[in-house]
Short mmCIF file of C-alpha atoms in Angstrom, two decimals:
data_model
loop_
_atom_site.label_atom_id
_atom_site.label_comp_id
_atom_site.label_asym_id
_atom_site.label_seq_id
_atom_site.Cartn_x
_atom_site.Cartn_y
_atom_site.Cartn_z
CA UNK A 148 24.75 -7.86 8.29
CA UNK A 149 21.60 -8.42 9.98
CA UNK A 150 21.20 -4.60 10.46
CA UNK A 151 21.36 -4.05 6.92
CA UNK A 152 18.25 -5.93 6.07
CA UNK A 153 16.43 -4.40 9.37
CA UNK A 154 15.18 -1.53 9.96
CA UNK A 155 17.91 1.07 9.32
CA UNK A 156 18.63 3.62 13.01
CA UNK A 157 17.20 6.98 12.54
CA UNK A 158 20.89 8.27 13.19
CA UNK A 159 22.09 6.17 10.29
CA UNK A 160 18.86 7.37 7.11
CA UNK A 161 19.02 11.01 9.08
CA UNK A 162 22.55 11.29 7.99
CA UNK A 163 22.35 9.76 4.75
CA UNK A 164 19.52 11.86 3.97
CA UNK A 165 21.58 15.45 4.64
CA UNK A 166 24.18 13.42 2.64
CA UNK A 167 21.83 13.08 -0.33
CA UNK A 168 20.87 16.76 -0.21
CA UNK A 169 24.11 18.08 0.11
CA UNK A 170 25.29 15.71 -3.07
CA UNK A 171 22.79 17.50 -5.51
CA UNK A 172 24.39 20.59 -3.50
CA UNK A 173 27.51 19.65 -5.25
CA UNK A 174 25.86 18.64 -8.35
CA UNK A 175 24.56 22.15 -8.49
CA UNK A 176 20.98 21.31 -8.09
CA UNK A 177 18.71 21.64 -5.28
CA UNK A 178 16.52 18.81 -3.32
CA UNK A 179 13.15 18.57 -3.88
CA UNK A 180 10.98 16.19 -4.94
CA UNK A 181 7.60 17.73 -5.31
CA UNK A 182 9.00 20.18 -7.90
CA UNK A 183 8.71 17.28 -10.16
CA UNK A 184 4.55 16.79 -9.67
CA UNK A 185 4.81 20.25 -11.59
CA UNK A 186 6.94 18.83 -14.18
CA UNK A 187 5.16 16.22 -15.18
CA UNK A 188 1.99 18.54 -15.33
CA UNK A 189 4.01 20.59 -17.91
CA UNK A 190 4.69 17.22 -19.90
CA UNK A 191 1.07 16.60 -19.82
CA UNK A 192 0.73 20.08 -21.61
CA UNK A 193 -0.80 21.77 -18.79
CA UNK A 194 0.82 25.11 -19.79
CA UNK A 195 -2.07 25.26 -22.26
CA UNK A 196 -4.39 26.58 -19.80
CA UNK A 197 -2.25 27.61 -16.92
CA UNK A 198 0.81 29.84 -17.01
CA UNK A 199 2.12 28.41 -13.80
CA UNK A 200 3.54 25.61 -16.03
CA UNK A 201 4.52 27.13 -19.14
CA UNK A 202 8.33 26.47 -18.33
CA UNK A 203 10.75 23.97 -20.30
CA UNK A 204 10.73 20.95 -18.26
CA UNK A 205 13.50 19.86 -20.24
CA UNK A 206 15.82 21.78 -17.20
CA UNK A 207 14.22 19.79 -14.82
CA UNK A 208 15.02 15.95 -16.16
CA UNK A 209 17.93 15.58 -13.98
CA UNK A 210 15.18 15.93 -11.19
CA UNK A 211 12.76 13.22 -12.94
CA UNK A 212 15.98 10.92 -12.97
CA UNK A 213 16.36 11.29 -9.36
CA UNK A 214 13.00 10.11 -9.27
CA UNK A 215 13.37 7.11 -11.34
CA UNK A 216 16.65 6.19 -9.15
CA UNK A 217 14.30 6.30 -5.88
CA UNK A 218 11.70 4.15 -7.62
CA UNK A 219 15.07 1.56 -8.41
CA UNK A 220 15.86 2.05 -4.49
CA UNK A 221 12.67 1.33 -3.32
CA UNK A 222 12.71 -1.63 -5.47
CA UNK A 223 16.09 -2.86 -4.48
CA UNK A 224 15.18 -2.17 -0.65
CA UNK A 225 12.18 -4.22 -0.74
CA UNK A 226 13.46 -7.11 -2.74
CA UNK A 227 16.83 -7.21 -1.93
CA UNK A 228 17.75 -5.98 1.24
CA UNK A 229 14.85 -7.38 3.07
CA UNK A 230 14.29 -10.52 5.41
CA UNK A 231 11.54 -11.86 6.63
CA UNK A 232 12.74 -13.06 9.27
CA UNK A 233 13.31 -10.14 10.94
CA UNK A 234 10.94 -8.23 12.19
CA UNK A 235 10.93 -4.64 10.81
CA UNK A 236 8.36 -1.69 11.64
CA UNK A 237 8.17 -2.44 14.95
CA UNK A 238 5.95 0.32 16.61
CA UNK A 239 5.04 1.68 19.92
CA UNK A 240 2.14 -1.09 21.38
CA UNK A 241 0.08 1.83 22.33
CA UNK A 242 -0.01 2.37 18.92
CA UNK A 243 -1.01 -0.89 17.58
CA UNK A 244 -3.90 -0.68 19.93
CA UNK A 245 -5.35 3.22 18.40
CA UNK A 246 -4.66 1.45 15.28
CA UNK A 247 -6.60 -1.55 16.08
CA UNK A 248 -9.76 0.35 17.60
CA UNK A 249 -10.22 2.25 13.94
CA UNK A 250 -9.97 -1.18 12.22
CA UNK A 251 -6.33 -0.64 10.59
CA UNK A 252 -4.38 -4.00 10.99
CA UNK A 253 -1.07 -4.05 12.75
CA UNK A 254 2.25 -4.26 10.40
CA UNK A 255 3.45 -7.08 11.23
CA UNK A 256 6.52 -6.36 8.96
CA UNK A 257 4.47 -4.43 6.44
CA UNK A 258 5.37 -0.96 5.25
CA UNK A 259 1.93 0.15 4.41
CA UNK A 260 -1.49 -1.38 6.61
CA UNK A 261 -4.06 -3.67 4.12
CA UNK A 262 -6.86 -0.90 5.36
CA UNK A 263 -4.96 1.11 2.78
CA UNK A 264 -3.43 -0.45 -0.24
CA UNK A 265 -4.83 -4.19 -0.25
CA UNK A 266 -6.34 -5.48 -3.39
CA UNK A 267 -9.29 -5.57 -1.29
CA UNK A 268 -8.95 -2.09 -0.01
CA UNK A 269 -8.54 -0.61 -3.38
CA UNK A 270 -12.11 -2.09 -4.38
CA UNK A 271 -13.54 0.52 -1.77
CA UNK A 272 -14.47 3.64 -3.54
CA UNK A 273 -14.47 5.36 -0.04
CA UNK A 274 -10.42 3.89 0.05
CA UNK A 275 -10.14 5.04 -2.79
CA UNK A 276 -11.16 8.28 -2.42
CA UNK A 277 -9.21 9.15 0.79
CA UNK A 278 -6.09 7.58 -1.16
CA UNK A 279 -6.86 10.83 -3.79
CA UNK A 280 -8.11 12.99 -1.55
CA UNK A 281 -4.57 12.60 0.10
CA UNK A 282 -2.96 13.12 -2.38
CA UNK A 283 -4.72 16.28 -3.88
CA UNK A 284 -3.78 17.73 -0.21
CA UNK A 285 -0.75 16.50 -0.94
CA UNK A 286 -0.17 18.26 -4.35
CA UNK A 287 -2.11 21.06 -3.72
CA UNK A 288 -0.47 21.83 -0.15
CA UNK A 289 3.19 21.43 -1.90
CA UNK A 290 2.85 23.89 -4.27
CA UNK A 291 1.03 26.40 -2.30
CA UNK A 292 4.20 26.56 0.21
CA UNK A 293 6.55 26.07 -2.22
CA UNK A 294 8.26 22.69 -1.02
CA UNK A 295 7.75 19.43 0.67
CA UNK A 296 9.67 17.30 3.27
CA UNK A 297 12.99 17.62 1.05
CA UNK A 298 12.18 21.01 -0.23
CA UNK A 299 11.31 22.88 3.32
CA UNK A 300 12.37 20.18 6.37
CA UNK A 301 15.40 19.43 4.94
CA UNK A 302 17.06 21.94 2.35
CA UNK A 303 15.46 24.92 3.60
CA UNK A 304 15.82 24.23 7.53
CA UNK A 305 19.31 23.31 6.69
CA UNK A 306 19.81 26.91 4.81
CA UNK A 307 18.32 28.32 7.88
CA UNK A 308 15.27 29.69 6.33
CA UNK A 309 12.55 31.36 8.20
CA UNK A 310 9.83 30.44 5.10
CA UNK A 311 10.78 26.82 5.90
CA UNK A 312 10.82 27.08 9.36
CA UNK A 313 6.78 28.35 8.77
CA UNK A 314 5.69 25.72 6.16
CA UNK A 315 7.45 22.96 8.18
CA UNK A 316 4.93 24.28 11.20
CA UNK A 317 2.03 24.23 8.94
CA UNK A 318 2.91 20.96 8.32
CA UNK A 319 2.87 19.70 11.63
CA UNK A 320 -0.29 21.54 12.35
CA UNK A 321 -2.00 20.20 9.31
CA UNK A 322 -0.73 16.21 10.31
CA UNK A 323 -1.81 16.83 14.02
CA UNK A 324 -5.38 17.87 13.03
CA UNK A 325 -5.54 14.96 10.28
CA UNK A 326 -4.11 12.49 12.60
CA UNK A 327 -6.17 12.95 15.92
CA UNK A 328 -8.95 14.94 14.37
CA UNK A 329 -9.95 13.62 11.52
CA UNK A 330 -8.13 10.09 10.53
CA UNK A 331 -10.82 8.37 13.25
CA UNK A 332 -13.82 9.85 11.46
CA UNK A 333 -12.49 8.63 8.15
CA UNK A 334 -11.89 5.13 9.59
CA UNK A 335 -14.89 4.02 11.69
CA UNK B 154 26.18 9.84 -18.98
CA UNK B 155 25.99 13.16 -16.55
CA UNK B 156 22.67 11.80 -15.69
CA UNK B 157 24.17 8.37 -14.16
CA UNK B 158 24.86 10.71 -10.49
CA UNK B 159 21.44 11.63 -10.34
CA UNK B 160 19.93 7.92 -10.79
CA UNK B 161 22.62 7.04 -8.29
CA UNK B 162 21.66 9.59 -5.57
CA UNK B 163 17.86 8.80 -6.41
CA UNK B 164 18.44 5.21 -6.03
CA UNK B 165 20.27 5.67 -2.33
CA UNK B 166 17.57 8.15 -1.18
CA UNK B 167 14.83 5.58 -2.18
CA UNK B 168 16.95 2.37 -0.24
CA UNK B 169 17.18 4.96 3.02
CA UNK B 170 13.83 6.17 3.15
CA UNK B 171 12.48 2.47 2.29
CA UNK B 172 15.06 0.72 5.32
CA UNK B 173 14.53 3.45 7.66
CA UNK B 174 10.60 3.07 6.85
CA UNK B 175 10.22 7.00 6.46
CA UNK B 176 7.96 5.68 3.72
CA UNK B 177 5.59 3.79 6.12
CA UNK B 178 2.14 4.91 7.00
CA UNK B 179 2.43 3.51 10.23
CA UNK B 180 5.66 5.44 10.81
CA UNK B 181 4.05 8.84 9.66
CA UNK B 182 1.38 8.49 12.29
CA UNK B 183 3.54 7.17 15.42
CA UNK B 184 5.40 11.01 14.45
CA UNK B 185 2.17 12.71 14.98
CA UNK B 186 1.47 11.14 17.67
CA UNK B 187 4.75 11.37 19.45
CA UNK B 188 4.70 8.09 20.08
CA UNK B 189 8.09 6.85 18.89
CA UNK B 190 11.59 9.30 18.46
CA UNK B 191 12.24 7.59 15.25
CA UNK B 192 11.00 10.00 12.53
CA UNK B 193 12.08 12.77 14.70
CA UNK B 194 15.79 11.33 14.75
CA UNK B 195 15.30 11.03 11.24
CA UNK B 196 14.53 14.74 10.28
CA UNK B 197 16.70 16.04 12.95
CA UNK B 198 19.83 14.20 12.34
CA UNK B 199 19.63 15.19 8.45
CA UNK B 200 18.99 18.58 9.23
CA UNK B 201 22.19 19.14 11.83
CA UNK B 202 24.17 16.92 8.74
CA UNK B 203 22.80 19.24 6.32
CA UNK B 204 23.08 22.68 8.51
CA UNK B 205 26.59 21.77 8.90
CA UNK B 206 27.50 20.91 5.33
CA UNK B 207 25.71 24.30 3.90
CA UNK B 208 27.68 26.40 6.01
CA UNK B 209 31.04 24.66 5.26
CA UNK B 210 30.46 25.19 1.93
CA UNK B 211 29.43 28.48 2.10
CA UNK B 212 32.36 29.60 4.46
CA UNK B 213 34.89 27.48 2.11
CA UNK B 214 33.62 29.09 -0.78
CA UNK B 215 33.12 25.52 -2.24
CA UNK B 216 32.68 24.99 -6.02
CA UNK B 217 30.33 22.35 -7.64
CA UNK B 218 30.93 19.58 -9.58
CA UNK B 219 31.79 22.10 -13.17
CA UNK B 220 33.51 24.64 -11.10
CA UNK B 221 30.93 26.83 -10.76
CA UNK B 222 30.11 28.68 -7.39
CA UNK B 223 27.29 27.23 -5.12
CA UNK B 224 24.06 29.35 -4.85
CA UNK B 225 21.45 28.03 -2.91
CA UNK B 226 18.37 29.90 -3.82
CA UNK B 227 16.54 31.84 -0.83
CA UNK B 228 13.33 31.06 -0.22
CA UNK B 229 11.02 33.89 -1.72
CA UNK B 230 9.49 36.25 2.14
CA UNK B 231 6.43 35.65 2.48
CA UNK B 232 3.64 33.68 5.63
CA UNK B 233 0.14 32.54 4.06
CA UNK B 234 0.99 30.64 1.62
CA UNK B 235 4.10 28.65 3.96
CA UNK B 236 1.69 28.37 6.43
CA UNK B 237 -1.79 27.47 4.75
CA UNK B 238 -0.06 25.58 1.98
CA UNK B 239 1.80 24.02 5.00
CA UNK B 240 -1.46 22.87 6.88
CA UNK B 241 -2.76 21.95 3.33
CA UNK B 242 0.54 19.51 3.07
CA UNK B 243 0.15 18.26 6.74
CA UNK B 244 -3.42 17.30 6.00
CA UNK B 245 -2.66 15.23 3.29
CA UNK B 246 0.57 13.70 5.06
CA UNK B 247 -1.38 12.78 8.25
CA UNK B 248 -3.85 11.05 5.86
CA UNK B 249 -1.92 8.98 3.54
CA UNK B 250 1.33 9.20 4.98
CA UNK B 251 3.03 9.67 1.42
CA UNK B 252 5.15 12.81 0.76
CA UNK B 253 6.00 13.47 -2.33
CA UNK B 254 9.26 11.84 -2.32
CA UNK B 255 7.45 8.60 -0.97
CA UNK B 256 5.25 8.66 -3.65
CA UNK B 257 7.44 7.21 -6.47
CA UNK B 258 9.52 5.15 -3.84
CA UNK B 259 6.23 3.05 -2.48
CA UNK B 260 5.39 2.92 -6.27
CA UNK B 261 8.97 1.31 -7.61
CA UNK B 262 8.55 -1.33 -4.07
CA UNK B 263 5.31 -2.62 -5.62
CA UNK B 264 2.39 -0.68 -3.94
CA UNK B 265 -0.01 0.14 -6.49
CA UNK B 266 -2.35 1.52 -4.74
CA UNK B 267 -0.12 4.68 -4.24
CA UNK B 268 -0.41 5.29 -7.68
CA UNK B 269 -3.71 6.62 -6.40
CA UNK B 270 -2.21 9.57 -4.08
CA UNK B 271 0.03 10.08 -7.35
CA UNK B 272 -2.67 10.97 -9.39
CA UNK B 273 -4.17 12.74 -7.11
CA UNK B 274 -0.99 15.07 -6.29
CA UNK B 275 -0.95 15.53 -9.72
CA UNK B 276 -4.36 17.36 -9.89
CA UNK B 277 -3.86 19.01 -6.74
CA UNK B 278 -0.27 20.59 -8.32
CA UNK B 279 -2.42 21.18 -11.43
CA UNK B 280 -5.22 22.97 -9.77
CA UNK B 281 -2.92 25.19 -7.95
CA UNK B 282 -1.68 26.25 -11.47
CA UNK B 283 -4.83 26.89 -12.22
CA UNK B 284 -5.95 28.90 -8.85
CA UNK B 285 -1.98 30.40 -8.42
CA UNK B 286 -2.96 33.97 -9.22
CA UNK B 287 -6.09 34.60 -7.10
CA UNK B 288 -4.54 32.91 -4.10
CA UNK B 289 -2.82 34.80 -1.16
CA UNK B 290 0.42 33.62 -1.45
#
C-alpha cells in the first residue's frame, strides 16, 4: 500500500496514460486537452471577433467533463492518496543544487517550488507575470501546432504521425532553450 | 448519464499524472535537463501502450463503444506551424512546467496560483484566433 500513496513508477502512469487515451479511443473521441482552452474561448463568445472559434462547443462538453474529472483526480490524489510521511518528488541532488543557485527552494515533498505559487510568490508582479507569460506560450504554442502533450506526444506519436513527431521536437527545442537559456535569467 | 465515462477517465488521468508527479515543476525541468529517466519512462511507456493498442484496433477492425467504426483523424501535412508552434509550446513548458492537461489538475489539488498560466493560455489560444489567418501554418 505504501506505493500507492508514493510516488507512482514511470512504468506504472506511462501505461495508464496510453490506457486513458486509448479509452476515449473506444469512446469515439480523441485525447487532447488543449482543444478545450479553445472551447472555453468560444463560451466566452470569442467567435464574435474571430472565426477560428465560431464552432458549437456544445460537441466538445464531453471534453470539458474530462476536464472536470482531472480536476476531481487531482483533488483526490492530493488529499487522499497522499502521506506525508513518505517522501515523494525525490529528484536528482545535482538538481536540487541548479535549483538552489537560482533561489528556487527544494521540494521537499512539494509538487510545485514556493518561488512559484506561494502566497508570497503570487504578490510578485514579476511572478506573476512569468506565471502568464507561461501560459500565453503555453496557449499560444498549442494552438499554433495543433496539440499538446496528449494531443501530439501521446495520440499522435502513438498513430505514428510525422506532424507529431515535428511538434513534439519543437517542443523539446523550445523547453531546452527555456530551461538552460532563459529560466536562470528569469530567476536571478 | 453517457457523460459519467468521461468524468471517470478524467478523474484517473488527473490521480496518474498527480502520483506520478508529471504535474510537478520540478519534474518538468529534471526532463530537460536529462537529469532523471522518469518523465522519459513516462512518455515512452504510454506511447509503446498506445502504439500497440492503435494498431490492434486498427488491424481488428475494432468498433467503439455505439458500434461505430474507429477513425482516428490524421494530422493535417504541414512543418512551420508543428515546429514553431512546437518551440512556442516548449517555451512555455520549460517555464511553468504546466501543460495544458496540468493546468486544471494543479488547479482541482489546490494551487491557485496556476489559475494564472490558465488565464494566460486562454489569451494566448485567443490571440491565435485572432492572428490564425496571417500566420504560416
Amino acid at each position: 500500500m505504501e506505493s500507492l500513496y508514493g510516488t507512482w513508477p514511470w512504468y506504472v502512469s506511462g501505461f495508464l496514460i496510453g490506457s486513458v487515451m486509448l479509452a476515449l479511443i473506444y469512446f469515439g473521441k480523441t485525447f487532447g486537452m488543449s482543444s478545450n482552452l479553445r472551447t472555453m474561448c468560444t463560451m466566452m463568445g470569442a467567435g464574435k471577433t474571430a472565426d477560428f472559434f465560431k464552432f458549437d462547443w456544445k460537441t466538445q462538453r464531453w471534453n470539458l467533463v474530462v476536464v472536470l474529472g482531472a480536476m476531481l483526480g487531482g483533488y483526490i490524489a492530493v488529499h487522499f492518496l497522499s502521506d506525508p510521511t513518505i517522501e515523494t518528488v525525490v529528484l536528482n541532488p545535482k538538481t536540487v543544487i541548479e535549483l538552489q543557485q537560482m533561489n528556487i527552494d527544494a521540494p521537499n515533498g512539494k509538487l510545485l517550488p514556493d518561488a512559484l505559487t506561494s502566497t508570497e510568490a503570487l504578490q510578485s508582479p514579476k511572478i506573476l507575470g512569468i506565471l502568464l507569460l507561461g501560459g500565453i506560450l503555453v496557449g499560444f504554442g498549442t494552438r499554433y501546432a495543433g496539440g499538446c502533450t496528449s494531443g501530439h506526444a501521446i495520440t499522435g506519436l502513438s498513430n505514428l504521425q510525422l506532424p507529431s513527431l515535428i511538434a513534439v521536437i519543437g517542443f523539446f527545442i523550445g523547453g531546452l532553450i527555456m530551461s538552460w537559456l532563459l529560466l536562470p535569467l528569469f530567476f536571478n | 448519464m453517457k457523460f459519467i465515462k468521461f468524468l471517470l477517465v478524467g478523474v484517473v488521468f488527473g490521480i496518474v499524472l498527480t502520483k506520478s508527479e508529471a504535474v510537478s515543476w520540478y519534474r518538468i525541468y529534471e526532463m530537460f535537463h536529462f537529469q532523471s529517466f522518469h518523465m522519459f519512462g513516462i512518455i515512452m511507456t504510454a506511447v509503446v501502450v498506445g502504439t500497440i493498442g492503435v494498431q490492434l484496433i486498427k488491424r481488428n477492425n475494432v468498433k467503439d463503444i455505439t458500434g461505430q467504426p474507429i477513425v482516428i483523424p490524421n494530422k493535417d501535412k504541414g512543418f512551420t506551424g508543428y515546429f514553431v508552434g512546437g518551440i512556442l509550446f516548449g517555451l512555455g513548458w520549460g517555464l511553468v512546467g504546466t501543460c495544458p492537461g496540468p493546468m486544471y489538475i494543479l488547479i482541482g489539488a489546490g494551487f491557485w496560483g496556476i489559475g494564472v498560466v490558465l488565464l494566460g493560455a486562454l489569451v494566448g489560444t485567443y490571440f491565435y484566433g485572432l492572428l490564425r489567418s496571417k500566420l504560416p501554418h
